[in-house]
Each structure stands twice: as structure tokens, then as C-alpha cells.
mmCIF file of C-alpha atoms and ligand atoms in Angstrom:
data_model
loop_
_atom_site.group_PDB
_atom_site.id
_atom_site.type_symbol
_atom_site.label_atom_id
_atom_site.label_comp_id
_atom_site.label_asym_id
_atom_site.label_seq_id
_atom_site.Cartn_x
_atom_site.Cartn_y
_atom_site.Cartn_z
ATOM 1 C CA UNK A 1 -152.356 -153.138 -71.016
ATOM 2 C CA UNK A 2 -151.540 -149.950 -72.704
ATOM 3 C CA UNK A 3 -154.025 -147.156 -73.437
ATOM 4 C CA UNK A 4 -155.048 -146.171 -76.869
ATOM 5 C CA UNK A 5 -156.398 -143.481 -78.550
ATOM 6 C CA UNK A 6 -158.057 -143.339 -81.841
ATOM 7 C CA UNK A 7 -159.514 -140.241 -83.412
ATOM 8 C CA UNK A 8 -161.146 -140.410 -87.096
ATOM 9 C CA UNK A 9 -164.161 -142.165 -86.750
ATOM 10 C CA UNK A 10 -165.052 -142.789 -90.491
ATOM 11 C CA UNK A 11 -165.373 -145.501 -92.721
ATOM 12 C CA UNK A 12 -162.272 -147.026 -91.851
ATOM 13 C CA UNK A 13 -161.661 -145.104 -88.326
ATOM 14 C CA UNK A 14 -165.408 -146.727 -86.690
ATOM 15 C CA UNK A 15 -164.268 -150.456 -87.055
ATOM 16 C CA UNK A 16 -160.915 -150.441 -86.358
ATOM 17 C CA UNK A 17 -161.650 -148.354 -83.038
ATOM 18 C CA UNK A 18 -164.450 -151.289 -82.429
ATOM 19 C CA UNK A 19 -161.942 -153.653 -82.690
ATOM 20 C CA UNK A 20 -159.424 -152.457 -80.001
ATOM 21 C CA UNK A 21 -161.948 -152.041 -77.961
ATOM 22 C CA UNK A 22 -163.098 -155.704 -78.532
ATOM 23 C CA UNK A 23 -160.080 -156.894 -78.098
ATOM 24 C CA UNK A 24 -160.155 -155.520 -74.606
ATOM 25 C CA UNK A 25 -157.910 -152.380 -74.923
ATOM 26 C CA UNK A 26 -158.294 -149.039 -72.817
ATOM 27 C CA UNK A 27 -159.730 -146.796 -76.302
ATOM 28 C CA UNK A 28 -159.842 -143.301 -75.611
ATOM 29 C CA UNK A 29 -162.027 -142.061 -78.769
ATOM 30 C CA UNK A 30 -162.272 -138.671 -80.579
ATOM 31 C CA UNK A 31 -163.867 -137.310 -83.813
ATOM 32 C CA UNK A 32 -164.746 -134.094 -85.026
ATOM 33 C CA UNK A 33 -168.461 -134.934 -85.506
ATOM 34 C CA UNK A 34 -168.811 -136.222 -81.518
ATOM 35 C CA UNK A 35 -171.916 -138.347 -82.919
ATOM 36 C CA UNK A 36 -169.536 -140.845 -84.026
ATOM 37 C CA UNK A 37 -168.089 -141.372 -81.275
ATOM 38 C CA UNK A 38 -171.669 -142.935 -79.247
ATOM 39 C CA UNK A 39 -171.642 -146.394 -80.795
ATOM 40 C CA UNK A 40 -168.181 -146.890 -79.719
ATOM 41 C CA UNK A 41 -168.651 -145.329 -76.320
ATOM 42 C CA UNK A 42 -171.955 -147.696 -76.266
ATOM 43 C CA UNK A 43 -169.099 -150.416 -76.858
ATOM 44 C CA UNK A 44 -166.836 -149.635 -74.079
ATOM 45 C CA UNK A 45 -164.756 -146.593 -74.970
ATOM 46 C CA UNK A 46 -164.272 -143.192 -73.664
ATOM 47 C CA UNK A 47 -164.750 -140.163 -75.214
ATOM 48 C CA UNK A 48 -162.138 -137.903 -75.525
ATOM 49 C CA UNK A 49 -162.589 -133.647 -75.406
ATOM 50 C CA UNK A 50 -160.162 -133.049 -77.738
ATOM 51 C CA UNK A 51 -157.359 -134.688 -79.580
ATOM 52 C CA UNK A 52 -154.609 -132.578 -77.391
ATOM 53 C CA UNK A 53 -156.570 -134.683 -74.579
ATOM 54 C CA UNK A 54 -156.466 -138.154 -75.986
ATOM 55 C CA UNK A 55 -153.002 -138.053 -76.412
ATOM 56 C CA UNK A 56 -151.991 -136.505 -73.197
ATOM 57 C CA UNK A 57 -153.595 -139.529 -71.477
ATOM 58 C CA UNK A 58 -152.645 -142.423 -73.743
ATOM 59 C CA UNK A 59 -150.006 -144.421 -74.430
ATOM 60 C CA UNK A 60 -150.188 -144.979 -78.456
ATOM 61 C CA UNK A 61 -152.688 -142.399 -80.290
ATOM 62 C CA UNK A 62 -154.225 -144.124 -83.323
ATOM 63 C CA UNK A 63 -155.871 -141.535 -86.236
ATOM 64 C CA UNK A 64 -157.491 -141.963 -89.573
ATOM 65 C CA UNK A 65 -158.471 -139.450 -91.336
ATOM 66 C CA UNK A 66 -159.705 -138.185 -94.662
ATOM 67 C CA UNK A 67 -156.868 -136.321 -96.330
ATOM 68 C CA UNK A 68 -153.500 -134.324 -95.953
ATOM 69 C CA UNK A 69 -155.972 -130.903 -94.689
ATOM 70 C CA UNK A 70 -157.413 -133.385 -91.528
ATOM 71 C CA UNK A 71 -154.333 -134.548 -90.686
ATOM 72 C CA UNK A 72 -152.756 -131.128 -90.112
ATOM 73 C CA UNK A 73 -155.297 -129.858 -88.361
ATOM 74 C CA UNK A 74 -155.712 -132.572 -86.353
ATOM 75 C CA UNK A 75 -151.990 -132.798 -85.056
ATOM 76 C CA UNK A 76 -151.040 -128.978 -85.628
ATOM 77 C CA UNK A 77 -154.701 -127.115 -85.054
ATOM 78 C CA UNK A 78 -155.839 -125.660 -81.950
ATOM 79 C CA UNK A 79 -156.292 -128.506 -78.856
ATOM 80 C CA UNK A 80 -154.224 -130.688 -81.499
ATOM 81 C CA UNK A 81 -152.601 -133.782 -81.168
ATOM 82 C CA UNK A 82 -149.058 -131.868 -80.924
ATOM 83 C CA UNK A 83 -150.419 -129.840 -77.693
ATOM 84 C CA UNK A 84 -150.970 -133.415 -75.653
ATOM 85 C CA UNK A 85 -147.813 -135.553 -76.515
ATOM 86 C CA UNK A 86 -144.253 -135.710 -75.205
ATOM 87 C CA UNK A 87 -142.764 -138.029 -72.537
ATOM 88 C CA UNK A 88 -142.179 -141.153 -75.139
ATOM 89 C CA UNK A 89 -145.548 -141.127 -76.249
ATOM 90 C CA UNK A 90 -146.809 -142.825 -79.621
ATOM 91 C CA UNK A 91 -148.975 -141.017 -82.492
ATOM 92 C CA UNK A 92 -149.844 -143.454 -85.272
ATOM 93 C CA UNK A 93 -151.500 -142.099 -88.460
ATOM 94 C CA UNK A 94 -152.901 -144.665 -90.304
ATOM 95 C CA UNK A 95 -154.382 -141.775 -93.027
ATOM 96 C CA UNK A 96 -153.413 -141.714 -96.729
ATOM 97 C CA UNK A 97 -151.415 -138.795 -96.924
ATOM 98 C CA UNK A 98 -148.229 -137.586 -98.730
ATOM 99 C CA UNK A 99 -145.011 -138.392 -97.561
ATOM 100 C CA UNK A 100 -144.205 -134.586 -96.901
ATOM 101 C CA UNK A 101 -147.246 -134.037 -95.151
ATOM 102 C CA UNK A 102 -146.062 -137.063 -92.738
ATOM 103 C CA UNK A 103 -142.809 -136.026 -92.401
ATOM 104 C CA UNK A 104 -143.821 -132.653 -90.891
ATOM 105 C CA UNK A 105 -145.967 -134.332 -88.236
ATOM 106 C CA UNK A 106 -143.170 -136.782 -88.003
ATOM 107 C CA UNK A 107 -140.239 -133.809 -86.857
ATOM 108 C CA UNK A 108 -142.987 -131.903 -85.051
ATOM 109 C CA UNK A 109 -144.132 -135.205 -82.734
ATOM 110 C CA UNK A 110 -140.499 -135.667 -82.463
ATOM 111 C CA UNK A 111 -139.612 -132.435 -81.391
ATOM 112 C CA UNK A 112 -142.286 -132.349 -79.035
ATOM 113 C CA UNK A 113 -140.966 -135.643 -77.025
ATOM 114 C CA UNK A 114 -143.020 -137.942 -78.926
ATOM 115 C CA UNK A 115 -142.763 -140.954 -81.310
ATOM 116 C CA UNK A 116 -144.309 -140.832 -84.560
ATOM 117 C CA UNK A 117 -144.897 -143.343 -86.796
ATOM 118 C CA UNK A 118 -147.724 -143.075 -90.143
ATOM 119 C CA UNK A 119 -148.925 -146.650 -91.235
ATOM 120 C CA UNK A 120 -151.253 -146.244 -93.785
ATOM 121 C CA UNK A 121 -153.685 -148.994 -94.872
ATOM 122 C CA UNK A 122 -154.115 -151.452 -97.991
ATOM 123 C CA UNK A 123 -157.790 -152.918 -97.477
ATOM 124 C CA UNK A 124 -161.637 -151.246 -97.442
ATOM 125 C CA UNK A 125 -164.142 -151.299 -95.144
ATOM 126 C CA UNK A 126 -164.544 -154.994 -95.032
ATOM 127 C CA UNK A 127 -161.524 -156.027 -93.900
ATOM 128 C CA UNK A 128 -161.660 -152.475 -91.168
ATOM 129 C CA UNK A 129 -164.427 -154.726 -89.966
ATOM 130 C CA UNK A 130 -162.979 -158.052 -89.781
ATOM 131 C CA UNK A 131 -159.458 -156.900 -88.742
ATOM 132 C CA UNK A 132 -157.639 -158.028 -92.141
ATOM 133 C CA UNK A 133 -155.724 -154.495 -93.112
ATOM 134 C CA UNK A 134 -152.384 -154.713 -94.577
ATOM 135 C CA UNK A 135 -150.478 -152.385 -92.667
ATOM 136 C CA UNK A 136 -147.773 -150.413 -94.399
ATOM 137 C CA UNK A 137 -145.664 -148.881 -91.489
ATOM 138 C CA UNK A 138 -142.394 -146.774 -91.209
ATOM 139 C CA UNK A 139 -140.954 -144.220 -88.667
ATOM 140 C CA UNK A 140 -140.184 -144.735 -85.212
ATOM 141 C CA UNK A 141 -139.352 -148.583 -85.029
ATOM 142 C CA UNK A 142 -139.654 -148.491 -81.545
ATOM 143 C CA UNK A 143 -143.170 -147.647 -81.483
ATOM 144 C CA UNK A 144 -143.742 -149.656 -84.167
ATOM 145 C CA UNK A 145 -142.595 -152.848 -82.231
ATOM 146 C CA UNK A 146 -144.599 -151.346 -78.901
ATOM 147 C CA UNK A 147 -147.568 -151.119 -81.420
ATOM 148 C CA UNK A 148 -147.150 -154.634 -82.591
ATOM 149 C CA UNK A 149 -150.094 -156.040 -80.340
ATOM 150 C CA UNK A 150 -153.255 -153.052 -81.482
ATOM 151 C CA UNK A 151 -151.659 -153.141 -84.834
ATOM 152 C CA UNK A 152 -152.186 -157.315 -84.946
ATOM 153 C CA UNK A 153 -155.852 -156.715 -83.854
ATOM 154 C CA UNK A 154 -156.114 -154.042 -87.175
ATOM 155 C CA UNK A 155 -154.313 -155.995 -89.980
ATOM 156 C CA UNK A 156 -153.409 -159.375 -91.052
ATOM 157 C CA UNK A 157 -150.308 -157.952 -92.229
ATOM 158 C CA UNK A 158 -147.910 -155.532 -90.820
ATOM 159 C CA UNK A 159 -145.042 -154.326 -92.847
ATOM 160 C CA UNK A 160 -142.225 -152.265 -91.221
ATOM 161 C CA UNK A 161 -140.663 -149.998 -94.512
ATOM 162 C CA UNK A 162 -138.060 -147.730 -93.060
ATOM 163 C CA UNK A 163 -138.167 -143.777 -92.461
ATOM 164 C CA UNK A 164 -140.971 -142.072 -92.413
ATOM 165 C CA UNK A 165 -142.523 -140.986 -95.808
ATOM 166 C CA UNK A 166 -142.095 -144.452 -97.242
ATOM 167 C CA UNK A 167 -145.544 -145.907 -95.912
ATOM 168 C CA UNK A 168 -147.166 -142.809 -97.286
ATOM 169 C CA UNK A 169 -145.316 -143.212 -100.487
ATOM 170 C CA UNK A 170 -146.356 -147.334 -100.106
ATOM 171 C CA UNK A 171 -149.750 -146.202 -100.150
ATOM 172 C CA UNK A 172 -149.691 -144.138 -102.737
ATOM 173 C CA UNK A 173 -148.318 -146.221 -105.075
ATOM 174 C CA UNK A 174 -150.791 -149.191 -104.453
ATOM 175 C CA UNK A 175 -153.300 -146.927 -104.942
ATOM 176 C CA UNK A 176 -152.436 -144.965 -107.825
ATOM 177 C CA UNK A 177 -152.786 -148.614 -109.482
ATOM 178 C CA UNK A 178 -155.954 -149.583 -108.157
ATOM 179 C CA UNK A 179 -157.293 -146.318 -109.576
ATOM 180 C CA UNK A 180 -155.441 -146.890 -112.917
ATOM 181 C CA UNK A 181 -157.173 -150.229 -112.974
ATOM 182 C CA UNK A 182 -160.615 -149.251 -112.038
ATOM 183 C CA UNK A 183 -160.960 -146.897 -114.981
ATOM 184 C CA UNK A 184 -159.521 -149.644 -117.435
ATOM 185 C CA UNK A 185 -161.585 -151.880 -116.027
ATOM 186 C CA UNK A 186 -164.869 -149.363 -116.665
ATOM 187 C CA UNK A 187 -163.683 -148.594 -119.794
ATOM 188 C CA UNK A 188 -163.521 -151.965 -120.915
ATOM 189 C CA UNK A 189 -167.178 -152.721 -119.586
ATOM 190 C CA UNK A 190 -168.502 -149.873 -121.028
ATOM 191 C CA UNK A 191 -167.277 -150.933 -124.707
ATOM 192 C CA UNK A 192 -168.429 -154.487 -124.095
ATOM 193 C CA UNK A 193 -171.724 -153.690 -123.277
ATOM 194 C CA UNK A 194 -172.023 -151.197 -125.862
ATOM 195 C CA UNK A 195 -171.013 -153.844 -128.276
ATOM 196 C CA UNK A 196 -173.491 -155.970 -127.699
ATOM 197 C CA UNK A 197 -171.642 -158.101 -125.349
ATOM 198 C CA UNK A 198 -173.069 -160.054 -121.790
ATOM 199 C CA UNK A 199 -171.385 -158.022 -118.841
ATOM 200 C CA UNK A 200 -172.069 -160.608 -116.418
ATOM 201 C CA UNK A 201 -170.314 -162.668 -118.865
ATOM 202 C CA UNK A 202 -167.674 -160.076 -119.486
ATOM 203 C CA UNK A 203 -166.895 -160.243 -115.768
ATOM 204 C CA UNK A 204 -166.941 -164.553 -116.273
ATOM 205 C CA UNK A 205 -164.484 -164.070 -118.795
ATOM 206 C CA UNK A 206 -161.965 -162.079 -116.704
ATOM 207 C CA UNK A 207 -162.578 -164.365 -113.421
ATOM 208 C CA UNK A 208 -161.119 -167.244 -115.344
ATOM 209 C CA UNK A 209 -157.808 -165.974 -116.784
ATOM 210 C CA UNK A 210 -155.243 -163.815 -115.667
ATOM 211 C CA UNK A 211 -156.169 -160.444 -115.201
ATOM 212 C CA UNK A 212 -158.763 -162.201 -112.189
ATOM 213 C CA UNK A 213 -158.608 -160.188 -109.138
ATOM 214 C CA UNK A 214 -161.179 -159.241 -105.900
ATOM 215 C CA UNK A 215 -161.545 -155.899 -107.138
ATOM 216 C CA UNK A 216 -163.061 -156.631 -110.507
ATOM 217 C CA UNK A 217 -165.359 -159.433 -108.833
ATOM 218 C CA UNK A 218 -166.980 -157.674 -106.100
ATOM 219 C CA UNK A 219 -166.730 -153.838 -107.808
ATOM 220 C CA UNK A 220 -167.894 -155.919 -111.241
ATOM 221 C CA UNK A 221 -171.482 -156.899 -109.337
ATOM 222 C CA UNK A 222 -171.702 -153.277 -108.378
ATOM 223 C CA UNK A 223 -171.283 -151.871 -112.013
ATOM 224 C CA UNK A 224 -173.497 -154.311 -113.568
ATOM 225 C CA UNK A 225 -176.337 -153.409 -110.738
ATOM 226 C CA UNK A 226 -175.664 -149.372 -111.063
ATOM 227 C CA UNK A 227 -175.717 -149.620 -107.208
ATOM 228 C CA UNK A 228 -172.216 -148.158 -105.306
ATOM 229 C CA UNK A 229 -172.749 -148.474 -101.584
ATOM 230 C CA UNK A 230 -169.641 -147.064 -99.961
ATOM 231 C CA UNK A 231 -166.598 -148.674 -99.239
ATOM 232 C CA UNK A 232 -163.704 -146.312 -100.353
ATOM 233 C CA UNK A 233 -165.051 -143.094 -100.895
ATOM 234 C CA UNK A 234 -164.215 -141.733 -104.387
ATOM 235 C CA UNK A 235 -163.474 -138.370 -103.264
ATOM 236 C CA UNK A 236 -160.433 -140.393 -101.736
ATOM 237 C CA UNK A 237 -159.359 -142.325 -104.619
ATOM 238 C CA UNK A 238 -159.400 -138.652 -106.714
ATOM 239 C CA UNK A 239 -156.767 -137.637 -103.426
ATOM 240 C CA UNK A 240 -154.771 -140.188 -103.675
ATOM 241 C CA UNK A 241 -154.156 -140.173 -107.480
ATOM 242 C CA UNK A 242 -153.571 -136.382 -107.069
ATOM 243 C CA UNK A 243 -151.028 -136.806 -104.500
ATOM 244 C CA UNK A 244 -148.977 -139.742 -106.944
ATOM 245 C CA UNK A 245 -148.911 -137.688 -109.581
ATOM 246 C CA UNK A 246 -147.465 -135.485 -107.551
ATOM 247 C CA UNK A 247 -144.753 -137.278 -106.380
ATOM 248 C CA UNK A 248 -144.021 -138.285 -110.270
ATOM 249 C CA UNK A 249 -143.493 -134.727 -110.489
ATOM 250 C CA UNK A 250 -141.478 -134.641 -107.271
ATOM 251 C CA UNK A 251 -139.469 -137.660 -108.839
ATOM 252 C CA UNK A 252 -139.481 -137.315 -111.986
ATOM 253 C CA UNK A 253 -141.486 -140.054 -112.969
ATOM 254 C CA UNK A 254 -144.006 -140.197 -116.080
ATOM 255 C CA UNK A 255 -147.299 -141.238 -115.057
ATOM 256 C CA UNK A 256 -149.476 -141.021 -118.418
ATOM 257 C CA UNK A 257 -152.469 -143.620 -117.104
ATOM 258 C CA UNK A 258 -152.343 -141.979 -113.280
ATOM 259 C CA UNK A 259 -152.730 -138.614 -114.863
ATOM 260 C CA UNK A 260 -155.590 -139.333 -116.897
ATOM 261 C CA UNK A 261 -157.239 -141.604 -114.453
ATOM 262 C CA UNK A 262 -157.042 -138.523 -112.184
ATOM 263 C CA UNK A 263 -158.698 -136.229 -114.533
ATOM 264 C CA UNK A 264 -161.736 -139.223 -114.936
ATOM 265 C CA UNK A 265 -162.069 -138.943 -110.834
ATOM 266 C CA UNK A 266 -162.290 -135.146 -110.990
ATOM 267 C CA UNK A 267 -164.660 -134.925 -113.548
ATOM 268 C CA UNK A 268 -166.810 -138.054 -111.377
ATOM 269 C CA UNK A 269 -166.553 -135.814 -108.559
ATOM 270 C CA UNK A 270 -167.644 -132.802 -110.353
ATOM 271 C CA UNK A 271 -170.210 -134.694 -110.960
ATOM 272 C CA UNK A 272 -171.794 -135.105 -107.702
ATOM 273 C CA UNK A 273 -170.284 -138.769 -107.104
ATOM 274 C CA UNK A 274 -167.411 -137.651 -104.548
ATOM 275 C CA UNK A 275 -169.371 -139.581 -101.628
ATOM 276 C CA UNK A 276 -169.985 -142.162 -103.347
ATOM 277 C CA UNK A 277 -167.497 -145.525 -104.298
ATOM 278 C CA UNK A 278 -165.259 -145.326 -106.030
ATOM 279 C CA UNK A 279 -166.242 -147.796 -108.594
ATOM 280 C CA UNK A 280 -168.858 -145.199 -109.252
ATOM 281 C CA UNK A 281 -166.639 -143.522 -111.885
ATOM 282 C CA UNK A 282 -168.145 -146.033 -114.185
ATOM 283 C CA UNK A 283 -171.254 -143.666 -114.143
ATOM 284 C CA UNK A 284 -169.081 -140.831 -115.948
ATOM 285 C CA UNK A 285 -167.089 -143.633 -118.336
ATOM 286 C CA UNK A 286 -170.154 -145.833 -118.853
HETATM 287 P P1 NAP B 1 -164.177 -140.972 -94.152
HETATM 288 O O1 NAP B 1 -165.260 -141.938 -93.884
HETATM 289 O O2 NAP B 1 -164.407 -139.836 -95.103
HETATM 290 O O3 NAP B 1 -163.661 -140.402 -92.733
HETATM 291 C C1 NAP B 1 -162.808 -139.307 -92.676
HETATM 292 C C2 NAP B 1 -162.521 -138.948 -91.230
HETATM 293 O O4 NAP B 1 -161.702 -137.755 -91.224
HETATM 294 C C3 NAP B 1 -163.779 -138.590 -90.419
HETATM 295 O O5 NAP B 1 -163.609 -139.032 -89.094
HETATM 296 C C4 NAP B 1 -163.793 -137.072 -90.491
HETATM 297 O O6 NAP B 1 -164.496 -136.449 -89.430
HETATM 298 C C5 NAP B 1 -162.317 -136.781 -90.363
HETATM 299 N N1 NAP B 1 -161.972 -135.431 -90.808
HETATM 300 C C6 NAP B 1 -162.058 -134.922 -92.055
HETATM 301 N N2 NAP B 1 -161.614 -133.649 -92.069
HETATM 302 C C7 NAP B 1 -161.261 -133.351 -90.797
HETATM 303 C C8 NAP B 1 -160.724 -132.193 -90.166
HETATM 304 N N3 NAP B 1 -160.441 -131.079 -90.853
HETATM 305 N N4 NAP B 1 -160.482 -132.234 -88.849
HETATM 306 C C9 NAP B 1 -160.740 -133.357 -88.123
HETATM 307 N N5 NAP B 1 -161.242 -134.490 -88.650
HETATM 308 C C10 NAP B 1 -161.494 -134.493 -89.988
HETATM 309 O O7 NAP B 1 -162.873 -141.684 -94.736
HETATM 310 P P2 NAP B 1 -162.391 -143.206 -94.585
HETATM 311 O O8 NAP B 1 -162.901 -143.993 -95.739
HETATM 312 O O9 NAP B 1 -162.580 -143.688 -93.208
HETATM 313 O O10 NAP B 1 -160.822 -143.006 -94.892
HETATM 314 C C11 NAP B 1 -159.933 -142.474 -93.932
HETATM 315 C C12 NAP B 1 -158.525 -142.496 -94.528
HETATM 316 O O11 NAP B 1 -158.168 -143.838 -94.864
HETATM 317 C C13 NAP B 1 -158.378 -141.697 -95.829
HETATM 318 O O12 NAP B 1 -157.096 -141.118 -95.858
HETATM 319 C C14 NAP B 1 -158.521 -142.752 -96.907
HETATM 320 O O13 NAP B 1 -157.873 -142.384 -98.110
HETATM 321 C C15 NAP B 1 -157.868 -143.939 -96.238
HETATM 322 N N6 NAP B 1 -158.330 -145.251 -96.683
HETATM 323 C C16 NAP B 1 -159.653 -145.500 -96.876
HETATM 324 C C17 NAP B 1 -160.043 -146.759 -97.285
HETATM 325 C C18 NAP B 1 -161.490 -147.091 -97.569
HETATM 326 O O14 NAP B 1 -161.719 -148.100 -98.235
HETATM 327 N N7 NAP B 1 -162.467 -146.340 -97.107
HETATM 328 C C19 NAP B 1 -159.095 -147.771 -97.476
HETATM 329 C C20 NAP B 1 -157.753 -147.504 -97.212
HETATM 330 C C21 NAP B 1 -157.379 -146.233 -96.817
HETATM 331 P P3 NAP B 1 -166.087 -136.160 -89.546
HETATM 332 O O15 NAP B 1 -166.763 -137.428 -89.172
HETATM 333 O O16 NAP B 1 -166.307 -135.037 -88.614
HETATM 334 O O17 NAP B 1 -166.336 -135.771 -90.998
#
């Protein structure tokens, strides 16, 4: 069985390492705060010094980190991923990032004797945990199909897209509508209530026609109790509609909602909600 390597031990990064390691893999394990790493050393996996040595020793190198900043420094910074790999080996980042920023790691792995391939993730913590990620994969097909077993144990749903860049730019779409929808949705519950209306029944209402959708269930609960336990961290939602509107710039593309939803997520963060859900923009909206 192949060794893995998985550095980025957050939200996301903690489960999914738990669950290659469940599922009997060799993990190699690395995060920047080493504290992370003990419950999943406690579970079976070995700690790696640096990310240079996690993927000199394994086979396919998983990451998932917080932004386009971590995962530069994390393949390009000193004892960096780039430093360890060559020979054929795989590096897999699963972070939200722009396509440019995954291109550059994608030429750099490749010129270093690597295989890169970025497959960013549709899904929160929940289905981290219970190994039910849509996976949204491009670059190196080979490692991709090599993958196809640790990536099985991750998601419920793998999807090969082409070149590299076009996960990232997968990912960013999906979520540059998710965060267009969240602030709708807000808005809309805000006005409600203010007019009198029942949210609970509010959120009935939209359950039984056709705007029903997980996200307005099980973030509507949350709202109503002004209670935002962490799932997807709203500092990452505020990234991720910053790097779409981007790419409408790159493209050419109008993005009117995106752009404004944006702006709500800065001001939220500005706010001192960054760490907190995302659904928690409803406390600058509401
Ligand atoms: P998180 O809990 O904030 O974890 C971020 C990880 O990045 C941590 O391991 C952190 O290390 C590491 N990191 C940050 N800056 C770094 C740096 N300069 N050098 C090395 N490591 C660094 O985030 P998350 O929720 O797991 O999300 C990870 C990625 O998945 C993000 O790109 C996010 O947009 C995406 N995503 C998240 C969700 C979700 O629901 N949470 C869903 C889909 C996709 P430390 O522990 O040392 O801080």
C-alpha cells in the first residue's frame, strides 16, 4: 500500500488525515502548529519534521490549507514541499486557491520531477468527517488515477476536470454562489423577522418549495439560535469570493451579487467574525 502524506491539519485537513489512516494507509502527517498533529499520531500516523520531509518519503503528499499565502509557503518556503519531491512523486492540494496560484506549484512540482495535481473540495466539516467530499480534480491524470483509492476514502465523488487551474476555478465558482446565496438568504431573514414574520416558519416556507436546499436548513437553525459553531470558516468564504471576483476581472465577467456579497464578508470580518461560520454574516445583515 502506498504511503501518504498529509499536511494542513485544520478543519477540513484533521478528518480527512483520520480517515486514511483508518482506512489503514501509511499517513505521514505535518502541520505548522505540531499540536495538531498528536490526535492523529495517537491514531496511528507519523509525524513528519517538515513538509520537504513528508514528501521525500511518500508516495502521494496530500495538503489542505487555508489560503493562496499557505499554499506557497508550504510548497515554495524554506524545508517546503518543492525541496522533498522528484522521482514520480505525487503532491495533491486539496486547498481553495486560485487557479494561478496552482498553476505555479503545478510547473514548479513538475519541474522538480514530480506530479502535481490540486483537487479542491465541495463539502464542510461534516462530510471531512464522514468521508462524503466531492472532489473536484485536474492536473496530472496519472496521479489522479494512482490517487483513485485515498481519494475514494475522502469523497463520495471524484471528478477528473482537465488541466490544472480548472479544479481551482471549479471551486471557485461553487463557492462564489454559496456565498451569493448565504447573504440573500440573511437578507431575506432579516426583513422577515423585522416584519413581523415567524423565522422558524420562514425557514418552513422555503423547505417546502423550490428554493429548498441543505444549506438554508441546517445554516437556517443556526441563524434563528444566534449560535455559529464552525464549519467553514468565514474568513474563507471572504477568500474565496475575493479570488472569483478576481477571475471576473481576469475574464471579463460581471459579477454584481459576488462583488457585493464580498464587501458584506469584509465588513463581517472587520467585525471580529473572521473565525467564526460563515453563516455568521447574518450578525452584520441581521
Ligand atoms: P483551517 O481550519 O483554517 O485550517 C487551515 C490550515 O492551513 C491549518 O492547518 C493551518 O495551520 C494551515 N496554514 C495556514 N497558514 C499557513 C502557513 N503560512 N504555512 C503553513 N500552514 C498554514 O481551514 P479549513 O476549514 O480546514 O480549510 C482548509 C482549506 O479548505 C481552505 O482553503 C478552505 O477554503 C477549504 N475548504 C474549507 C471547507 C470548510 O468547510 N471548512 C470546505 C471546503 C473547502 P495552523 O494549524 O498552524 O494554523
Amino acid at each position: 500500500m502506498k504511503k501518504l502524506g498529509f499536511i494542513g491539519l485544520g478543519i477540513m485537513g484533521s478528518p480527512m488525515a483520520a480517515n486514511l489512516v483508518k482506512a489503514g494507509f501509511d499517513v505521514t502527517v505535518w502541520n505548522r502548529t505540531a499540536a495538531k498533529c498528536v490526535p492523529l499520531v495517537s491514531l496511528g500516523a507519523r509525524q513528519g519534521k517538515s513538509p520537504r520531509q513528508v514528501a521525500e518519503r511518500c508516495d502521494i503528499t496530500f495538503a489542505m490549507l487555508a489560503d493562496p499565502a499557505a499554499a506557497h509557503a508550504v510548497c515554495f518556503g524554506p524545508e517546503g514541499v518543492l525541496e522533498g519531491i522528484g522521482d514520480g512523486r505525487g503532491y495533491i492540494d486539496m486547498s481553495t486557491v486560485d487557479d494561478s496560484t496552482s498553476c505555479a506549484i503545478a510547473a514548479a512540482i513538475s519541474k522538480a520531477g514530480g506530479r502535481f495535481l490540486e483537487a479542491p473540495v465541495s463539502g464542510t466539516k461534516k462530510p471531512a468527517e464522514d468521508g462524503t467530499l466531492i472532489i473536484l480534480a485536474a492536473g496530472e491524470q496519472s496521479l489522479y488515477d494512482e490517487a483513485a483509492a485515498a481519494l475514494g476514502k475522502l469523497g463520495k465523488l471524484s471528478l477528473y476536470l482537465g488541466a490544472a487551474g480548472q479544479g481551482a476555478r471549479m471551486k471557485l465558482v461553487i463557492n462564489m454562489i454559496m456565498g451569493g446565496m448565504m447573504t440573500a438568504f440573511c437578507e431575506g431573514m432579516a426583513l422577515g423577522q423585522k416584519g413581523g414574520l415567524d423565522g422558524s416558519q420562514i425557514l418552513a416556507v422555503l423547505d417546502a418549495g423550490a428554493l429548498a436546499n441543505p444549506m438554508f436548513k441546517g445554516k437556517g437553525s443556526m441563524l434563528l439560535k444566534g449560535d455559529f459553531p464552525t464549519s467553514f470558516p468565514l474568513k474563507h468564504m471572504q477568500k474565496d469570493l475575493r479570488l472569483a471576483v478576481a477571475l471576473g476581472d481576469e475574464l471579463g465577467q460581471p459579477l454584481h451579487s459576488a462583488a457585493t456579497a464580498n464587501e458584506t464578508f469584509k465588513q463581517a470580518c472587520a467585525a471580529g467574525h473572521a473565525d467564526e461560520d460563515f453563516s455568521a454574516v447574518y450578525l452584520v445583515i441581521g
